[in-house]
Every structure is written in structure tokens, then in C-alpha cells.
Coordinates of C-alpha atoms in Angstrom, one line a residue:
M188 CA -19.1 -16.0 2.3
I189 CA -17.4 -12.7 2.1
K190 CA -14.3 -12.7 4.2
L191 CA -14.3 -10.3 7.1
F192 CA -11.0 -8.8 8.8
R193 CA -10.6 -7.3 12.2
L194 CA -9.5 -3.7 11.8
A195 CA -6.6 -1.9 13.5
N196 CA -7.9 1.5 14.2
T197 CA -4.9 3.5 13.2
P198 CA -4.3 5.8 10.2
T199 CA -1.0 3.7 9.5
A200 CA -2.9 0.6 8.8
S201 CA -4.7 2.2 5.8
F202 CA -1.3 3.6 4.7
G203 CA 0.3 0.4 5.2
A204 CA -1.4 -1.3 2.1
F205 CA -0.8 1.9 -0.1
A206 CA 2.9 1.8 1.1
L207 CA 3.2 -2.0 0.2
V208 CA 1.8 -1.3 -3.4
I209 CA 4.1 1.4 -4.0
A210 CA 7.2 -0.4 -2.5
T211 CA 6.4 -3.5 -4.7
L212 CA 6.0 -1.1 -7.7
L213 CA 9.3 0.3 -7.0
C214 CA 11.2 -2.9 -6.3
L215 CA 10.1 -4.3 -9.8
A216 CA 10.3 -1.1 -11.8
L217 CA 13.6 0.0 -10.5
L218 CA 15.5 -3.3 -11.7
P219 CA 16.2 -1.9 -15.1
A220 CA 16.7 1.6 -13.6
T221 CA 19.2 0.3 -11.3
R222 CA 21.2 -1.2 -14.0
T223 CA 21.3 2.0 -15.9
W224 CA 22.4 3.9 -12.9
A225 CA 25.2 1.4 -12.4
Q226 CA 26.3 1.7 -16.0
E227 CA 26.7 5.5 -15.6
S228 CA 28.7 5.2 -12.3
L229 CA 32.5 4.9 -11.8
A230 CA 34.3 1.8 -10.6
T231 CA 37.6 1.3 -8.7
V232 CA 40.3 -0.7 -10.2
R233 CA 42.4 -2.6 -7.4
L234 CA 45.3 -4.6 -7.0
D235 CA 45.8 -6.6 -3.7
G236 CA 42.9 -4.7 -2.3
R237 CA 44.6 -1.4 -2.9
A238 CA 42.7 1.3 -5.1
L239 CA 44.8 2.4 -8.2
F240 CA 42.2 4.7 -10.1
R241 CA 38.6 4.9 -11.1
I242 CA 37.3 4.1 -14.6
G243 CA 33.9 4.7 -16.2
P244 CA 31.9 2.6 -18.6
T245 CA 32.5 2.1 -22.5
E246 CA 30.0 1.4 -25.2
E247 CA 30.8 -2.4 -24.7
L248 CA 31.3 -2.6 -21.0
E249 CA 29.8 -1.1 -18.0
A250 CA 32.1 0.5 -15.4
R251 CA 32.3 -2.4 -12.9
P252 CA 32.8 -5.2 -15.5
R253 CA 35.5 -3.0 -17.1
A254 CA 37.3 -2.8 -13.8
R255 CA 37.2 -6.2 -13.1
Q256 CA 38.7 -7.1 -16.5
V257 CA 41.7 -4.7 -15.8
E258 CA 42.1 -6.4 -12.4
R259 CA 42.1 -9.9 -14.0
Q260 CA 44.8 -8.7 -16.5
L261 CA 46.9 -7.4 -13.6
A262 CA 46.6 -10.8 -11.7
A263 CA 47.6 -12.6 -15.0
V264 CA 50.7 -10.4 -15.3
L265 CA 51.6 -11.3 -11.5
E266 CA 51.6 -14.9 -12.3
T267 CA 55.1 -14.4 -13.9
P268 CA 56.6 -11.9 -11.6
Q269 CA 60.1 -12.2 -13.2
G270 CA 58.6 -11.1 -16.5
V271 CA 57.0 -7.7 -15.4
T272 CA 58.3 -4.8 -17.3
P273 CA 57.4 -1.2 -17.0
A274 CA 54.0 -0.1 -18.6
R275 CA 54.0 1.0 -22.2
I276 CA 51.6 3.5 -23.7
A277 CA 50.7 3.3 -27.5
P278 CA 47.9 4.3 -29.7
T279 CA 45.2 1.9 -30.5
E280 CA 45.3 -0.1 -33.7
T281 CA 41.8 1.2 -34.6
E282 CA 40.9 4.7 -35.8
D283 CA 39.7 5.8 -32.2
D284 CA 41.6 8.3 -30.3
G285 CA 42.3 5.8 -27.5
L286 CA 45.7 5.0 -25.7
Q287 CA 46.5 1.3 -24.8
I288 CA 48.4 0.6 -21.6
S289 CA 50.2 -2.8 -21.8
V290 CA 52.7 -4.5 -19.5
A291 CA 55.0 -7.5 -20.6
G292 CA 53.2 -7.5 -23.9
R293 CA 49.9 -8.0 -22.2
P294 CA 47.3 -5.4 -22.8
L295 CA 45.7 -4.1 -19.8
L296 CA 43.2 -1.4 -20.7
V297 CA 42.5 1.4 -23.2
V298 CA 42.1 5.0 -22.0
W299 CA 39.4 6.6 -23.9
P300 CA 38.7 10.4 -24.3
A301 CA 35.6 9.8 -22.1
D302 CA 37.9 8.8 -19.3
A303 CA 39.9 12.0 -19.8
E304 CA 36.9 14.1 -19.8
A305 CA 35.7 12.4 -16.6
N306 CA 38.9 12.9 -14.8
G307 CA 39.5 16.5 -16.1
Q308 CA 42.8 15.8 -17.8
P309 CA 44.2 15.5 -21.3
I310 CA 44.0 11.8 -22.5
D311 CA 48.0 11.6 -22.8
R312 CA 48.7 12.9 -19.3
L313 CA 45.9 10.7 -17.9
A314 CA 47.3 7.7 -19.5
R315 CA 50.9 8.4 -18.1
D316 CA 49.5 8.9 -14.6
W317 CA 47.4 5.6 -14.9
A318 CA 50.8 3.8 -16.2
A319 CA 52.8 5.2 -13.4
L320 CA 50.2 4.1 -10.8
I321 CA 50.3 0.5 -12.3
D322 CA 54.1 0.4 -12.4
R323 CA 54.2 1.2 -8.5
A324 CA 51.4 -1.2 -7.7
L325 CA 53.0 -4.1 -9.7
A326 CA 56.4 -3.4 -8.2
T327 CA 54.8 -3.6 -4.6
A328 CA 52.9 -6.7 -5.5
V329 CA 56.0 -8.5 -6.9
Q330 CA 57.9 -7.9 -3.7
R331 CA 55.0 -9.2 -1.6
R332 CA 55.1 -12.4 -3.8
E333 CA 58.9 -13.3 -3.7
S334 CA 58.0 -16.7 -1.7
D335 CA 55.3 -19.0 -1.6
R336 CA 54.4 -18.1 1.9
G337 CA 54.2 -14.4 0.9
R338 CA 52.2 -15.2 -2.1
F339 CA 49.5 -17.2 0.0
I340 CA 49.4 -14.5 2.8
T341 CA 49.1 -11.8 0.0
S342 CA 46.3 -13.7 -1.9
V343 CA 44.2 -14.1 1.4
Q344 CA 44.8 -10.4 2.6
S345 CA 44.0 -8.9 -0.7
S346 CA 40.7 -10.9 -1.0
V347 CA 39.7 -9.7 2.3
E348 CA 40.6 -6.2 1.8
T349 CA 39.1 -6.1 -1.6
A350 CA 35.9 -7.4 -0.3
F351 CA 35.6 -4.8 2.6
A352 CA 36.9 -2.0 0.3
R353 CA 34.0 -2.8 -2.3
L354 CA 31.6 -2.9 0.5
L355 CA 32.6 0.5 1.9
E356 CA 32.5 1.9 -1.8
S357 CA 29.1 0.8 -2.3
A358 CA 27.9 2.2 1.1
I359 CA 29.6 5.5 0.2
N360 CA 27.8 5.6 -3.1
I361 CA 24.3 4.4 -1.9
I362 CA 24.0 5.7 1.6
P363 CA 23.8 9.5 0.9
R364 CA 21.3 8.7 -1.9
V365 CA 19.2 6.7 0.4
L366 CA 19.3 9.3 3.3
A367 CA 18.4 11.9 0.7
A368 CA 15.4 9.9 -0.4
L369 CA 14.3 9.3 3.2
L370 CA 14.5 13.0 3.9
V371 CA 12.3 13.7 0.9
L372 CA 9.7 11.1 2.0
L373 CA 9.8 12.6 5.5
L374 CA 9.1 16.0 4.0
F375 CA 6.3 14.8 1.9
W376 CA 4.8 12.8 4.8
G377 CA 4.4 16.0 6.6
L378 CA 3.1 17.9 3.5
A379 CA 0.5 15.1 2.8
T380 CA -0.7 15.3 6.4
A381 CA -1.0 19.0 6.2
V382 CA -3.0 18.8 2.7
R383 CA -5.2 16.3 4.1
A384 CA -6.1 18.4 7.0
L385 CA -6.6 21.4 5.0
M386 CA -8.6 19.6 2.5
R387 CA -10.8 18.1 5.2
K388 CA -11.5 21.6 6.4
L389 CA -12.4 22.9 3.0
A390 CA -14.7 20.0 2.0
S391 CA -16.6 20.1 5.2
R392 CA -17.2 23.9 4.7
L393 CA -17.9 23.7 0.9
A394 CA -19.7 20.3 0.5
N395 CA -21.2 19.5 3.9
D396 CA -20.9 15.7 3.0
L397 CA -19.0 13.1 4.8
T398 CA -18.5 11.0 1.8
V399 CA -17.3 13.8 -0.4
E400 CA -15.0 14.9 2.4
N401 CA -13.7 11.6 2.7
L402 CA -13.0 11.3 -1.1
V403 CA -11.2 14.5 -1.3
H404 CA -8.9 14.4 1.7
Q405 CA -7.9 10.7 0.8
V406 CA -7.3 11.4 -2.9
S407 CA -5.1 14.5 -1.9
Y408 CA -3.3 12.5 0.6
Y409 CA -2.3 9.8 -1.6
A410 CA -1.5 12.1 -4.5
V411 CA 1.1 14.1 -2.4
W412 CA 2.5 10.7 -1.5
L413 CA 2.8 9.6 -5.0
L414 CA 4.5 12.8 -5.9
G415 CA 6.9 12.4 -3.1
I416 CA 8.0 9.0 -4.1
I417 CA 8.7 10.1 -7.5
V418 CA 10.9 13.1 -6.1
A419 CA 12.4 10.4 -3.7
A420 CA 13.5 8.3 -6.7
S421 CA 14.9 11.4 -8.3
A422 CA 16.9 12.0 -5.2
F423 CA 18.1 8.5 -5.2
G424 CA 19.6 9.1 -8.6
L425 CA 16.8 7.8 -10.9
E426 CA 15.5 9.7 -13.7
P427 CA 11.7 10.0 -14.1
S428 CA 11.8 8.9 -17.6
T429 CA 13.8 5.9 -16.6
L430 CA 11.3 5.1 -13.7
A431 CA 8.5 5.5 -16.2
T432 CA 10.1 3.0 -18.6
G433 CA 10.7 0.5 -15.7
L434 CA 7.1 0.7 -14.8
G435 CA 6.0 0.1 -18.3
L436 CA 8.3 -2.8 -18.7
T437 CA 7.0 -4.4 -15.6
S438 CA 3.5 -3.4 -15.8
L439 CA 2.4 -7.0 -17.0
A440 CA 4.0 -8.7 -14.0
L441 CA 2.5 -6.0 -11.7
G442 CA -1.0 -6.7 -13.0
F443 CA -0.8 -10.3 -12.1
A444 CA 1.2 -9.9 -8.8
L445 CA -1.0 -7.0 -7.3
K446 CA -4.3 -7.8 -9.0
D447 CA -6.2 -8.1 -5.6
I448 CA -4.6 -4.9 -4.1
L449 CA -4.9 -2.8 -7.1
S450 CA -8.6 -4.0 -7.5
N451 CA -9.3 -2.9 -4.1
F452 CA -7.8 0.7 -4.6
V453 CA -9.9 0.9 -8.1
S454 CA -13.2 -0.3 -6.4
G455 CA -12.6 2.2 -3.5
L456 CA -12.4 5.2 -5.9
L457 CA -15.5 4.0 -7.6
I458 CA -17.3 3.5 -4.3
L459 CA -16.3 7.0 -3.1
T460 CA -17.2 8.6 -6.6
L461 CA -20.5 6.6 -7.3
R462 CA -21.6 6.6 -3.6
P463 CA -24.0 3.6 -3.4
F464 CA -23.9 4.2 0.5
Q465 CA -22.4 7.0 2.7
L466 CA -20.8 7.4 6.0
G467 CA -23.3 6.6 8.8
D468 CA -25.7 4.4 6.5
Q469 CA -26.7 1.1 8.0
I470 CA -25.8 -1.6 5.3
I471 CA -25.7 -5.4 4.9
I472 CA -22.9 -7.1 3.0
G473 CA -23.3 -10.8 3.0
E474 CA -23.6 -11.8 6.7
T475 CA -22.1 -8.4 7.9
E476 CA -24.7 -5.8 9.0
G477 CA -23.8 -2.5 10.8
S478 CA -23.1 1.1 10.2
V479 CA -20.5 2.5 7.9
E480 CA -17.7 4.3 9.8
R481 CA -15.2 4.9 7.1
I482 CA -14.7 4.4 3.3
E483 CA -11.1 4.1 2.5
L484 CA -9.4 3.4 -0.7
R485 CA -8.4 -0.1 0.4
A486 CA -11.5 -1.3 2.2
T487 CA -14.8 -0.3 4.0
Q488 CA -14.9 -0.2 7.8
I489 CA -18.3 -1.5 9.3
R490 CA -19.3 -1.2 12.9
T491 CA -21.7 -4.0 13.8
Y492 CA -24.6 -3.7 16.1
D493 CA -22.8 -5.9 18.7
G494 CA -19.7 -3.3 18.7
R495 CA -17.3 -5.2 16.6
R496 CA -15.4 -3.4 14.0
V497 CA -14.9 -5.3 10.6
L498 CA -13.1 -4.4 7.4
V499 CA -14.5 -5.5 4.1
P500 CA -12.3 -5.4 1.0
N501 CA -13.5 -2.8 -1.5
A502 CA -13.3 -5.2 -4.4
E503 CA -15.9 -7.5 -2.4
T504 CA -17.9 -4.6 -1.5
F505 CA -18.2 -3.3 -5.0
T506 CA -19.1 -6.6 -6.7
S507 CA -21.4 -8.0 -3.7
R508 CA -25.2 -7.4 -3.1
V509 CA -25.3 -4.5 -0.7
T510 CA -28.4 -3.7 1.2
N511 CA -28.7 -0.2 2.3
N512 CA -31.2 0.1 5.2
T513 CA -30.9 3.9 5.4
A514 CA -30.9 4.8 1.8
A515 CA -34.6 5.7 2.1
P516 CA -35.6 8.5 4.6
V517 CA -37.8 6.2 6.5
R518 CA -37.9 2.4 7.2
R519 CA -40.8 0.1 8.0
G520 CA -40.7 -2.3 10.9
K521 CA -43.2 -4.8 12.3
V522 CA -43.8 -6.7 15.5
V523 CA -45.7 -9.8 15.6
C524 CA -48.1 -10.3 18.5
T525 CA -50.1 -13.5 19.4
L526 CA -53.2 -13.3 21.5
G527 CA -56.2 -15.5 22.6
Y528 CA -59.7 -15.9 20.7
E529 CA -61.5 -14.5 23.8
I530 CA -60.3 -10.8 22.9
D531 CA -62.3 -8.0 21.2
I532 CA -60.4 -7.8 17.9
E533 CA -61.4 -4.2 17.1
A534 CA -60.9 -2.7 20.4
T535 CA -57.6 -4.7 21.0
S536 CA -56.3 -3.4 17.6
K537 CA -57.1 0.1 18.5
V538 CA -55.1 -0.2 21.8
M539 CA -52.1 -1.7 20.0
R540 CA -52.4 1.0 17.3
E541 CA -52.3 3.8 19.7
A542 CA -49.7 2.2 21.9
A543 CA -47.3 1.8 18.9
Q544 CA -48.1 5.3 17.6
R545 CA -47.2 6.9 20.9
T546 CA -43.8 5.2 21.0
A547 CA -40.6 7.3 20.9
G548 CA -39.1 7.0 17.4
V549 CA -42.1 6.1 15.6
L550 CA -43.3 8.5 12.8
T551 CA -46.8 9.9 12.7
T552 CA -46.8 9.7 8.9
P553 CA -47.2 7.0 7.6
E554 CA -49.5 5.8 10.4
V555 CA -49.1 2.6 12.4
S556 CA -51.3 -0.4 11.1
V557 CA -52.4 -3.4 12.9
R558 CA -53.5 -6.4 10.8
L559 CA -54.8 -9.9 11.6
I560 CA -52.4 -12.1 9.6
D561 CA -53.3 -15.7 10.9
L562 CA -55.8 -17.8 12.8
G563 CA -54.1 -20.4 14.9
Q564 CA -55.5 -23.4 16.7
T565 CA -55.3 -21.6 20.1
H566 CA -54.4 -17.9 19.2
L567 CA -54.7 -15.0 16.8
V568 CA -51.6 -13.5 15.2
F569 CA -51.4 -9.8 14.8
D570 CA -49.0 -7.9 12.6
V571 CA -48.2 -4.4 14.0
Q572 CA -46.3 -2.3 11.5
F573 CA -44.8 1.2 12.2
W574 CA -42.4 3.5 10.4
C575 CA -39.2 5.2 11.8
D576 CA -36.6 7.7 10.4
S577 CA -33.7 5.5 9.2
R578 CA -31.4 8.3 9.3
R579 CA -31.9 9.5 12.9
S580 CA -33.2 6.7 14.9
D581 CA -31.9 3.2 15.8
F582 CA -34.4 0.6 14.2
V583 CA -33.5 -2.2 16.6
A584 CA -33.9 0.2 19.5
T585 CA -37.4 1.6 18.1
A586 CA -38.7 -1.9 17.7
S587 CA -37.8 -2.7 21.3
E588 CA -39.5 0.3 22.5
V589 CA -42.6 -0.6 20.5
R590 CA -42.7 -4.1 22.0
K591 CA -42.6 -2.6 25.5
S592 CA -45.4 -0.1 24.8
L593 CA -47.6 -3.0 23.4
V594 CA -47.1 -5.2 26.6
A595 CA -47.9 -2.2 28.8
A596 CA -50.9 -1.1 26.9
L597 CA -52.4 -4.4 26.6
R598 CA -52.1 -5.2 30.4
S599 CA -53.7 -1.7 31.1
A600 CA -56.5 -2.5 28.8
G601 CA -57.2 -5.7 30.8
V602 CA -56.2 -8.0 27.7
R603 CA -54.9 -11.4 28.8
L604 CA -51.6 -12.1 27.5
P605 CA -50.4 -15.6 26.5
D606 CA -48.4 -17.3 29.4
Q607 CA -45.0 -18.8 28.7
A608 CA -46.2 -22.3 28.8
Q609 CA -48.3 -21.7 25.6
Q610 CA -45.0 -20.3 24.1
N611 CA -47.0 -17.7 22.2
V612 CA -44.4 -15.0 22.2
V613 CA -43.9 -11.8 20.4
V614 CA -40.8 -10.5 19.4
H615 CA -40.2 -11.3 15.8
T616 CA -38.8 -8.5 13.5
P617 CA -37.9 -9.6 10.1
K618 CA -35.4 -7.8 8.1
H619 CA -36.2 -5.6 5.1

């Protein structure tokens, strides 16, 4: 049995699934991109929670691990406060142009030309500035560790200050990017809404087809949203090429994780393009029968004859057997009547034929036909067949009116109708 879901009748409901897909795509795709962004940023070197200077990445280390490495070296120097000496600057032993800063014979870090370029200073001046900052910070740290009590208090205080300082630093770096991305999404939300309204008007004037109009304004709406998400990712600090690489690396995982959702979207596009049914058609999918109200990229909305609104996923709609009762311009219906053997068959058939033909909603061409289909033990069974316009009339209502006309005409003609005790009842309208 095809699963049916109750539908929340809001535009946000249809966009919610789309937003969920895009959000999942970004969460998976941005994992490698976030690492690249973090590698290109600067990290702060701290001692006892107090910021000293900011360093960038090297070929071997990213900025944050490099800063943590310097902090560990400074902590190791403070394990023997009596042996702390002024910082020394010396060229590296390799052929690189870096300057190494060391304290008490322990190398702390190497100042590279990239650091000088990032800080806008010559490398030797930058090395002297960093060495002076390290000397002052170590002198203050040694004073705070003159006793065991001071060492304990300083350790606790520095841990708390460092944690909050890093949290604030991350917030300062990320929050502006998040706000910029949200503003871009808000702008494209308004743009997508305006484009959808414009495309709806253009499609209604040019195509004059509800299904085509639905396809055009939905595709344009989601296309603008997709462009907005790409621009928002750029505002967050991610390069489009990096985003595309991330999507490529995670495409296999996305294929499995979002198989059902993506299948619904693809099926929705195929339904809107191939158009096996249109808006307003009366269709049967599994055990659901009703009129098509909306065809979205995620699901098809159907209004049943008892007034319920259900949503059938497009993947199930596209792969299931669908009966379209209004695909043809006319639809045949029939009403089964049971009458006694005492009647005049020809005269009674003429009365029923004329009564059904006069009923509102019944077409004059093809004409109504009356056939004797069964000879029961106590009654005759007649099949009254009529035709109605499937696109303009309600088939169920037309069949009901035909029954009323038959009963009224038979009574006027003096034809005796079966009583309830005999249970020879009319009202049987099979589905076609």
C-alpha cells in the first residue's frame, strides 16, 4: 500500500524538504572546506590566557596546531622558572630564510617570511617584536609562580581565561561570516519570491496551462535559492571551487543518505515535464482517489472526494500505477436498476433512457443506452449507461442525479419499484 501523509497547507512545508536537502548537502560537503578555511586563518599564541601574537600556518602545520605547539614550549620553559633566560634570535640551520626564537636553549618557534608578510613587517623586526613579547610574558609568568599556591592559582586562572578567550576569538571570527551568509539568504529569499510571482504571471499569459505554470515557477524559485546558497557559502568564506570539491568528495555518501529525498525531487521534475496528469485531473493512486491540487518537486497533493488532503511522495507516484479518470474528454458511467417481471421491457427501457438523457451533466453524444443484463429469479436487471464531460462535471454527482431521474420517471410512468423487503436496490456505480 502506498503511504499517504497529511499535508500542512503552507508554502513553507514544500520548501522545508528542499531546505533540509540543501542543509544536509552543505553539512557534509563543508567538512573538507572548513578544514581548508581553518588552515588559511590566523591563530593566537597565549600564555596564562593572555594573548601574545598571532601566527599563520606553515607547510607542515596549520595555524592553530602551530600556536598550540608554541604554547606547549612556553609551558615547558616555565617548569624551571629559575632557568628562564632572555629570548635569543638566530637563523635556522636549514637554507630557509627563517629566524628561530629560543629561550633557555629550548626552541620556541621559527619566524618565516610568510609571517612577516602577513604582519606587514620585515622578518628581523617581527622576530625582535615577538621575542620582546615573549620575554615580558615569561617574566610576568615567573612572578606568578613564585610559590606553590601561586602556581596552582595561576594554572586554574589561565585555563579558564584561555578557554573563554578562545571561545570569544572563534565567535569574533565566525559570527560576522554567519550574519553575512544569513543576510545573503534573506536577500535571495525575497528575490526568489519575486521571481516566482513574475514567472507565474508570465507562464499564465504565455502557456495558459496550470501544469506548465507550476513547473516554471517552481524551477525558477528553487534555482534562485540554489544560487543564493552558493553566494551565502562564499560570504561565509568558502570558495566555490572548494565547495564543489567537497560536494564531489561526499557525493557517494549523499547518494545513500538522501536517496529517498533526491528520488522524490527527480521524480517531481519528471512528472512536471512528462505530465502524465495535470492540475485538476481526477486520478487514482493505490487506494487514494481524488483531484490533483498541486504538483510540487517533493510530492503530489491530492484532494479526496471526502474533503481530505493527502500528499503522495513523487517517487511512489512516478513508479506506481496511476489511473487518470479525466485524461479523456468524456467518461462513461452506469447505474444498475432491478425491476419486476411484470413490466413492459421496451416501454420501461424507453422511459429510463429518456430520463437519464434529460439529466443535467449527461452528454447528448454518445447517447444513453439501456441494456437488460440479467434475468434473476424474481427480478430483471437493467444496465443504464451514460456519458459525462470528465473535465467539467463531477462524475459522482452526475451519477447521483441520474438515479434520482430514473426513480422519478419510473414512478410517473406507473412502473412498480421493488420494495425494501426484496432488497432489489439500485445504486451500483463501478469504477472505470
